Short mmCIF file of C-alpha atoms and ligand atoms in Angstrom, two decimals:
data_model
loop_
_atom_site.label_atom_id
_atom_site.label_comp_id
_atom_site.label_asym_id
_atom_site.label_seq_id
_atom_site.Cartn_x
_atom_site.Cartn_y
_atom_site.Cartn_z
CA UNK F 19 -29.77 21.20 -12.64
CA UNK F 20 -33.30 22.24 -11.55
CA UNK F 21 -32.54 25.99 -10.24
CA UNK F 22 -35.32 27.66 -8.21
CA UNK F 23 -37.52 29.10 -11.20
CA UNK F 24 -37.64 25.65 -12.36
CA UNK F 25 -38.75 24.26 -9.54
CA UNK F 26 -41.75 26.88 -8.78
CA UNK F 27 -42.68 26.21 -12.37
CA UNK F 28 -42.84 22.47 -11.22
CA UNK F 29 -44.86 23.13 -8.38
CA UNK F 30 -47.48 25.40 -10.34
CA UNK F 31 -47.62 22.62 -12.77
CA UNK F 32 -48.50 19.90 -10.36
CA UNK F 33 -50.71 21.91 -8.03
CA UNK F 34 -53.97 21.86 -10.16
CA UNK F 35 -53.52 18.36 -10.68
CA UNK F 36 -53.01 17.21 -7.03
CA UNK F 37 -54.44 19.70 -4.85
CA UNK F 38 -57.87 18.29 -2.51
CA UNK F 39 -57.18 15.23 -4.04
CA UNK F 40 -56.61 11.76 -2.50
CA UNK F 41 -53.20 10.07 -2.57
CA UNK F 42 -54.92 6.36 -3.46
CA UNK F 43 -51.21 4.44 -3.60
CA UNK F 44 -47.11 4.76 -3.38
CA UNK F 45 -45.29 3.36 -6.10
CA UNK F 46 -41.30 3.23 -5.02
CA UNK F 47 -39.24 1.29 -7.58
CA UNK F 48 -36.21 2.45 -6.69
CA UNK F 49 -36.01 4.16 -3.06
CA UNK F 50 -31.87 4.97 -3.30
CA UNK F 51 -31.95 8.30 -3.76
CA UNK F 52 -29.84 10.97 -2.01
CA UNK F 53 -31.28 9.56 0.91
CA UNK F 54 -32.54 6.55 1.28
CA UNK F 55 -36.83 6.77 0.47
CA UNK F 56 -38.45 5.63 4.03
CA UNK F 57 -40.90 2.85 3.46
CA UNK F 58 -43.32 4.43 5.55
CA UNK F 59 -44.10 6.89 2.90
CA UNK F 60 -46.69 4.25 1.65
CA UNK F 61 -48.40 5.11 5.01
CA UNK F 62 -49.47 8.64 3.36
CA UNK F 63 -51.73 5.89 1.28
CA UNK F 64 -55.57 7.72 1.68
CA UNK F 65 -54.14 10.98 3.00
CA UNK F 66 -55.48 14.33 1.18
CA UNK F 67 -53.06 16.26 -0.50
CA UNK F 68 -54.45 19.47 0.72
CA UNK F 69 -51.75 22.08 -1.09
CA UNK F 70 -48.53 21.97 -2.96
CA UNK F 71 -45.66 24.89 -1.32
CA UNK F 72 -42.17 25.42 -1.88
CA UNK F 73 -39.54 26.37 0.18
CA UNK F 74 -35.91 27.11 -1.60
CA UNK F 75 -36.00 24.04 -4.36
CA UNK F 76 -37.97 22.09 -2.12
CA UNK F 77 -41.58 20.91 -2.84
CA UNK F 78 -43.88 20.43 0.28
CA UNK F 79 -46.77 18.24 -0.14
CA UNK F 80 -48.93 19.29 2.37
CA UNK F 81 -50.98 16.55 3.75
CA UNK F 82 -54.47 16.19 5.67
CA UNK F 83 -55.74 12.34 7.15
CA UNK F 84 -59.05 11.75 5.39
CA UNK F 85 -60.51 9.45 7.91
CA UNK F 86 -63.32 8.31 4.76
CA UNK F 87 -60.44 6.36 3.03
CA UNK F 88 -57.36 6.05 5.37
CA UNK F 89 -58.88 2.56 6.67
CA UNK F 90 -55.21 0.94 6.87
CA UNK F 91 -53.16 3.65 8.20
CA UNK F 92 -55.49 5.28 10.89
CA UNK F 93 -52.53 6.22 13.03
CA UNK F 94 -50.29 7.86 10.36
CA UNK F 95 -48.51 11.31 11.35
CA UNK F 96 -46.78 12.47 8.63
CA UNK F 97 -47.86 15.31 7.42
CA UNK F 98 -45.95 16.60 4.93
CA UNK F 99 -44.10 14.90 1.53
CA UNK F 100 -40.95 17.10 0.53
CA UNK F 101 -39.64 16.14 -2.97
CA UNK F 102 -36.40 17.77 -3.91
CA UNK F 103 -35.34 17.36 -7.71
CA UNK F 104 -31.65 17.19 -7.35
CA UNK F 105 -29.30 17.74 -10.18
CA UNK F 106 -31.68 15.46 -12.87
CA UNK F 107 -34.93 14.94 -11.46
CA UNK F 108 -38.09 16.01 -12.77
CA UNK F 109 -41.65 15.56 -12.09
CA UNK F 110 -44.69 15.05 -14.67
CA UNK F 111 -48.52 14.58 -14.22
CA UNK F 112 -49.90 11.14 -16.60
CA UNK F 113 -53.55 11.41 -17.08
CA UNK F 114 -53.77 7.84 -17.84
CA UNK F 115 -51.52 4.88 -16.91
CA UNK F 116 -48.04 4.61 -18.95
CA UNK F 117 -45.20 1.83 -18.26
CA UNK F 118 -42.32 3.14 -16.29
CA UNK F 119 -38.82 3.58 -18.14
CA UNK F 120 -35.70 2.66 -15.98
CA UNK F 121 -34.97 5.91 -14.60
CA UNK F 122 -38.88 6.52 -13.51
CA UNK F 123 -38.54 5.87 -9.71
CA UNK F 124 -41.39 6.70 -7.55
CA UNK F 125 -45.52 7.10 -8.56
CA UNK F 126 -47.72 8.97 -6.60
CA UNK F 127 -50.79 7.76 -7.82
CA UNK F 128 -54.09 9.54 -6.91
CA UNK F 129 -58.08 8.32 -6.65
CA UNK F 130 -59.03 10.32 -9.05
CA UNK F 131 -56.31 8.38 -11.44
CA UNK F 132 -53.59 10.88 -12.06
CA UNK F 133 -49.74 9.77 -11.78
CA UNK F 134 -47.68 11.90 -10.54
CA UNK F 135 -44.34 10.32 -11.71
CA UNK F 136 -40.77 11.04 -10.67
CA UNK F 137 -37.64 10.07 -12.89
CA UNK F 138 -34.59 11.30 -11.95
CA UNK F 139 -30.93 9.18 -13.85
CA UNK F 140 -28.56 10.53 -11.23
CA UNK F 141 -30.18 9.90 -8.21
CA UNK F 142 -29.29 12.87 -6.56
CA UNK F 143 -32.84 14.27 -5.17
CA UNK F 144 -34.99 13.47 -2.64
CA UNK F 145 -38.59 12.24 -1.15
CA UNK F 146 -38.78 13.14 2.40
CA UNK F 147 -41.11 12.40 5.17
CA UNK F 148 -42.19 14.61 7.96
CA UNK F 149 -44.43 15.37 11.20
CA UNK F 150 -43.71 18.32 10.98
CA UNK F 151 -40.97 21.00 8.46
CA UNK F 152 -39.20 21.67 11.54
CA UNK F 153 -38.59 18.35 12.17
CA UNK F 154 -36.25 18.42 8.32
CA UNK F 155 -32.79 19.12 9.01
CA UNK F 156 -32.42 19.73 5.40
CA UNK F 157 -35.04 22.93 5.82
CA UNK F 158 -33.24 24.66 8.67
CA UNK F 159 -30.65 27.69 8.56
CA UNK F 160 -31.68 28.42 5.28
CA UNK F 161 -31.57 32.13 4.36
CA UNK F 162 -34.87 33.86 3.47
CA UNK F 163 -36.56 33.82 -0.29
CA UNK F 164 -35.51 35.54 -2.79
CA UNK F 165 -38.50 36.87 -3.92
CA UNK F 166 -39.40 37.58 -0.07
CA UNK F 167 -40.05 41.14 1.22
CA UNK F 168 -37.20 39.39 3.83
CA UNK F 169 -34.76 39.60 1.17
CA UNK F 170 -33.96 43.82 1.34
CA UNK F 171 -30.87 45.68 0.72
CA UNK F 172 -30.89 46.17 4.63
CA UNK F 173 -30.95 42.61 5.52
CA UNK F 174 -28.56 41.76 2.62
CA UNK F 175 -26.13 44.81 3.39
CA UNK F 176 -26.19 44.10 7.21
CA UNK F 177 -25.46 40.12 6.38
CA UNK F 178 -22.49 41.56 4.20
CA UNK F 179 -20.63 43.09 7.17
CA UNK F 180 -17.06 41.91 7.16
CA UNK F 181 -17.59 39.08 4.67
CA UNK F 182 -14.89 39.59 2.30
CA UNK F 183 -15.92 36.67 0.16
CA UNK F 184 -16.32 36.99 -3.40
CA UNK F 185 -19.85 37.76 -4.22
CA UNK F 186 -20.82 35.48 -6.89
CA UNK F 187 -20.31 32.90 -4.87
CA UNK F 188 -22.14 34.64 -1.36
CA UNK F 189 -25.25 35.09 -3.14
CA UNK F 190 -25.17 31.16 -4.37
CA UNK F 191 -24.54 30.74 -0.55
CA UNK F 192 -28.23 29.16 0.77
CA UNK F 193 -27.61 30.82 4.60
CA UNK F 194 -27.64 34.24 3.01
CA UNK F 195 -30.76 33.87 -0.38
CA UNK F 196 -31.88 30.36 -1.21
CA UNK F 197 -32.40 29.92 -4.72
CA UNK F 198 -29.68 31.86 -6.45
CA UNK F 199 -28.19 28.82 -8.60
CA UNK F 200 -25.35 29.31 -11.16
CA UNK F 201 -27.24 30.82 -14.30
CA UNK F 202 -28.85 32.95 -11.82
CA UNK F 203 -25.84 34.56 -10.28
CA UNK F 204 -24.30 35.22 -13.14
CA UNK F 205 -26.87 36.82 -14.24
CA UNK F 206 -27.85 38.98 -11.90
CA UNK F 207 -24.68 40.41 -11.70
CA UNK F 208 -24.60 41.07 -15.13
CA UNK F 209 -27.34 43.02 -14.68
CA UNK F 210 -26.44 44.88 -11.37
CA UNK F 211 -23.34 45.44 -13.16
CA UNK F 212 -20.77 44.05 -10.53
CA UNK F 213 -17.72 41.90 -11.32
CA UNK F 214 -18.52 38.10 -9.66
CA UNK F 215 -15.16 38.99 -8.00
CA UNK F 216 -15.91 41.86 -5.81
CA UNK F 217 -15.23 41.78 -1.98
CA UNK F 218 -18.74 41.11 -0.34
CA UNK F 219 -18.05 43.96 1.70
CA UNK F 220 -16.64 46.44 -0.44
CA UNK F 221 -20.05 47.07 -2.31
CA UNK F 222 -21.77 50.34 -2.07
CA UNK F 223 -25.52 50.45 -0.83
CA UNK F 224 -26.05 51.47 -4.21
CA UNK F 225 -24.65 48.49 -5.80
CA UNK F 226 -26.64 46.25 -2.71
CA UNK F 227 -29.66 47.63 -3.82
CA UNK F 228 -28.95 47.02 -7.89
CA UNK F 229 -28.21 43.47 -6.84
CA UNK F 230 -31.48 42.49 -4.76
CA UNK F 231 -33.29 44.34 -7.54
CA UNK F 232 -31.77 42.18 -10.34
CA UNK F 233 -32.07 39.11 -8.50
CA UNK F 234 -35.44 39.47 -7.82
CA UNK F 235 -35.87 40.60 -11.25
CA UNK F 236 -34.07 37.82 -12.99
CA UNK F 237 -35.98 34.98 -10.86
CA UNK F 238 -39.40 36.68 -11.68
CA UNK F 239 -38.31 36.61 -15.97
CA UNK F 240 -37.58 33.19 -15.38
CA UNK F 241 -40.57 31.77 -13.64
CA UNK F 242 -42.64 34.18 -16.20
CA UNK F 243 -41.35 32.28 -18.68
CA UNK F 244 -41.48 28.97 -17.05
CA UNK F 245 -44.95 29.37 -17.03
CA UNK F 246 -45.32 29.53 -20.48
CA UNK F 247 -44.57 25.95 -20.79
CA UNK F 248 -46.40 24.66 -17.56
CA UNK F 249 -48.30 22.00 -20.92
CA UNK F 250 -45.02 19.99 -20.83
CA UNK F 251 -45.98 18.41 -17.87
CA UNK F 252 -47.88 16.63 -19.80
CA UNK F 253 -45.65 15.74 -22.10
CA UNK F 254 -42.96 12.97 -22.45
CA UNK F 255 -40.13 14.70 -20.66
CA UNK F 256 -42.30 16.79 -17.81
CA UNK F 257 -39.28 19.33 -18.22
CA UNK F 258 -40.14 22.86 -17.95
CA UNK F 259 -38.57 24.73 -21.25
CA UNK F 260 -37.32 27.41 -19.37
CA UNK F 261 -34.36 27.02 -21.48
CA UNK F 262 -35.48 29.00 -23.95
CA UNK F 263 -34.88 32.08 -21.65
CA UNK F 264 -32.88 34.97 -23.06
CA UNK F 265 -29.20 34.61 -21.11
CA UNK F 266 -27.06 37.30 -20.78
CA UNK F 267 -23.62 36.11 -19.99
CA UNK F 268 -24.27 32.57 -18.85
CA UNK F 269 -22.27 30.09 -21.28
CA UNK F 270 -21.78 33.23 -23.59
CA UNK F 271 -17.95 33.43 -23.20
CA UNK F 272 -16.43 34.48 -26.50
CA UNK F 273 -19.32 35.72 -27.88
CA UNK F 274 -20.07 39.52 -28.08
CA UNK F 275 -21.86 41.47 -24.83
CA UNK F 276 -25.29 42.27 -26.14
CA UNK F 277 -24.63 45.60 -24.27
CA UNK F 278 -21.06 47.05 -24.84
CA UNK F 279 -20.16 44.14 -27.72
CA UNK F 280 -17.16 43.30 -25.35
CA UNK F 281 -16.30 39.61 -25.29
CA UNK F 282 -17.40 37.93 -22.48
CA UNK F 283 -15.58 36.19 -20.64
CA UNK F 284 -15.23 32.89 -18.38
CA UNK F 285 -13.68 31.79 -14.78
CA UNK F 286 -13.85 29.62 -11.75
CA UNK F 287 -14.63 31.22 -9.07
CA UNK F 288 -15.67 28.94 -6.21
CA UNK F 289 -15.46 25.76 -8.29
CA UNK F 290 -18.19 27.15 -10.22
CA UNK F 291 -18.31 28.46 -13.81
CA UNK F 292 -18.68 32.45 -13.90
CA UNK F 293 -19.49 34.28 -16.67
CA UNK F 294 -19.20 38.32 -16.81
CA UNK F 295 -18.47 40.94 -19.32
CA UNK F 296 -14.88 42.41 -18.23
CA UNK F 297 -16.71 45.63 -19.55
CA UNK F 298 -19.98 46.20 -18.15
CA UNK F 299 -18.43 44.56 -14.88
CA UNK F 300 -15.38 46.16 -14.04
CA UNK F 301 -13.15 45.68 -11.25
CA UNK F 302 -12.61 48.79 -8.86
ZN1 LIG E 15 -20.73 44.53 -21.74
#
């Protein structure tokens, strides 16, 4: 699943290629995603895209009329395209026209001839339309960025107050960070050295302030290396090989702690797969 580095490496890889420039046609050849794709979309047709922002793991197409080529459409509001990848989709730039494959859904195909092309074999993300961002149900109550100056040990130690979840599964909560995906969690705590089973509220200030540090620090790594790769958008998969990153603990249970040389070790917690070293993370 496209976690947040991922998707800021997207959005960095399809910003030189879309930004001041012209959306000159819609392509939707398959509009069941999450949500159903509204047809209207196609009334973005001679709008300027005039920047590319993120918010959490969505991408916000931010749009501008361009009265010089929007002859059909004269009357069209929407301001903003929000693309959300889901658990499979991905995005990729073509410089010149290719057939579409069966899971290649949507084109956004530009004046100056680019494709931006969307494939996604789950169906699970998303092409919104909107006046205006507050107008997106899906972008409200959601807790700040990670990589923020809003994200602080004060605002994440005053959230924490008499939440005696566990905190792997707190941080992966989007009303307290967005962002913080699986890999990530279990990661950062690996770093911050806290067991993914700890009481929100039983950490020390100390511990608050490892965490937001290795969260932030993790996420940064990530889209560092991301960015490495931003030339696969321009190749056949458009998948950023973020993969390569070094892991810690994620999908590393049985295997030796590259710290202590413990064996890490695996559990639900949440529903979600956890990863820790019993070692470096101990339990109170
Ligand atoms: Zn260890």
């Amino acid at each position: 699943m496209p976690e947040l580095p991922e998707v800021e490496t997207s959005r960095r890889g399809i910003l030189p290629h879309l930004k001041e420039q012209v959306i000159e046609k819609i392509t939707i050849r398959q509009p069941k995603l999450r949500w159903l794709v509204d047809s209207a979309i196609t009334q973005t047709e001679g709008s300027k895209i005039i920047d590319v922002k993120r918010r959490a793991k969505y991408l916000l197409l931010e749009l501008k009329q361009h009265p010089t080529f929007n002859t059909n459409q004269a009357n069209s509001t929407i301001n903003w395209i929000v693309i959300h990848l889901g658990m499979s989709g991905s995005l990729r730039i073509l410089l010149t026209p290719e057939p579409a494959q069966k899971h290649d859904h949507i084109d956004l195909t530009l004046k100056s001839g680019v494709t931006l092309r969307y494939t996604d074999p789950r169906r699970f993300g998303a092409w919104l339309i909107a006046e205006s961002l507050s107008d997106l149900t899906q972008l409200k109550n959601l807790g700040p960025e990670p990589l923020s100056d809003d994200f602080s040990v004060d605002y994440l130690s005053n959230k924490a107050k008499n939440r005696k979840s566990p905190i792997k599964s707190w941080i992966m909560d989007n009303h307290v960070v967005v962002g913080v995906g699986n890999i990530y969690a279990s990661e950062s705590l690996f770093m911050a050295k806290i067991h993914p089973l700890r009481q929100v509220n039983s950490l020390t200030v100390d511990e608050m302030k490892r965490l937001v540090a290795a969260i932030k620090k993790v996420l940064t790594q990530s889209i560092k290396q991301g960015g490495t790769s931003l030339k696969d958008f321009l190749q056949s998969d458009g998948k950023p090989g973020y993969f390569a990153q070094q892991l810690q603990v994620y999908k590393r249970d049985g295997e030796q702690c590259f710290c202590c040389k413990a064996t890490i070790e695996a559990q639900r917690v949440g529903q979600r797969n956890t990863f820790y070293c019993p070692n470096c993370q101990k339990l109170p």
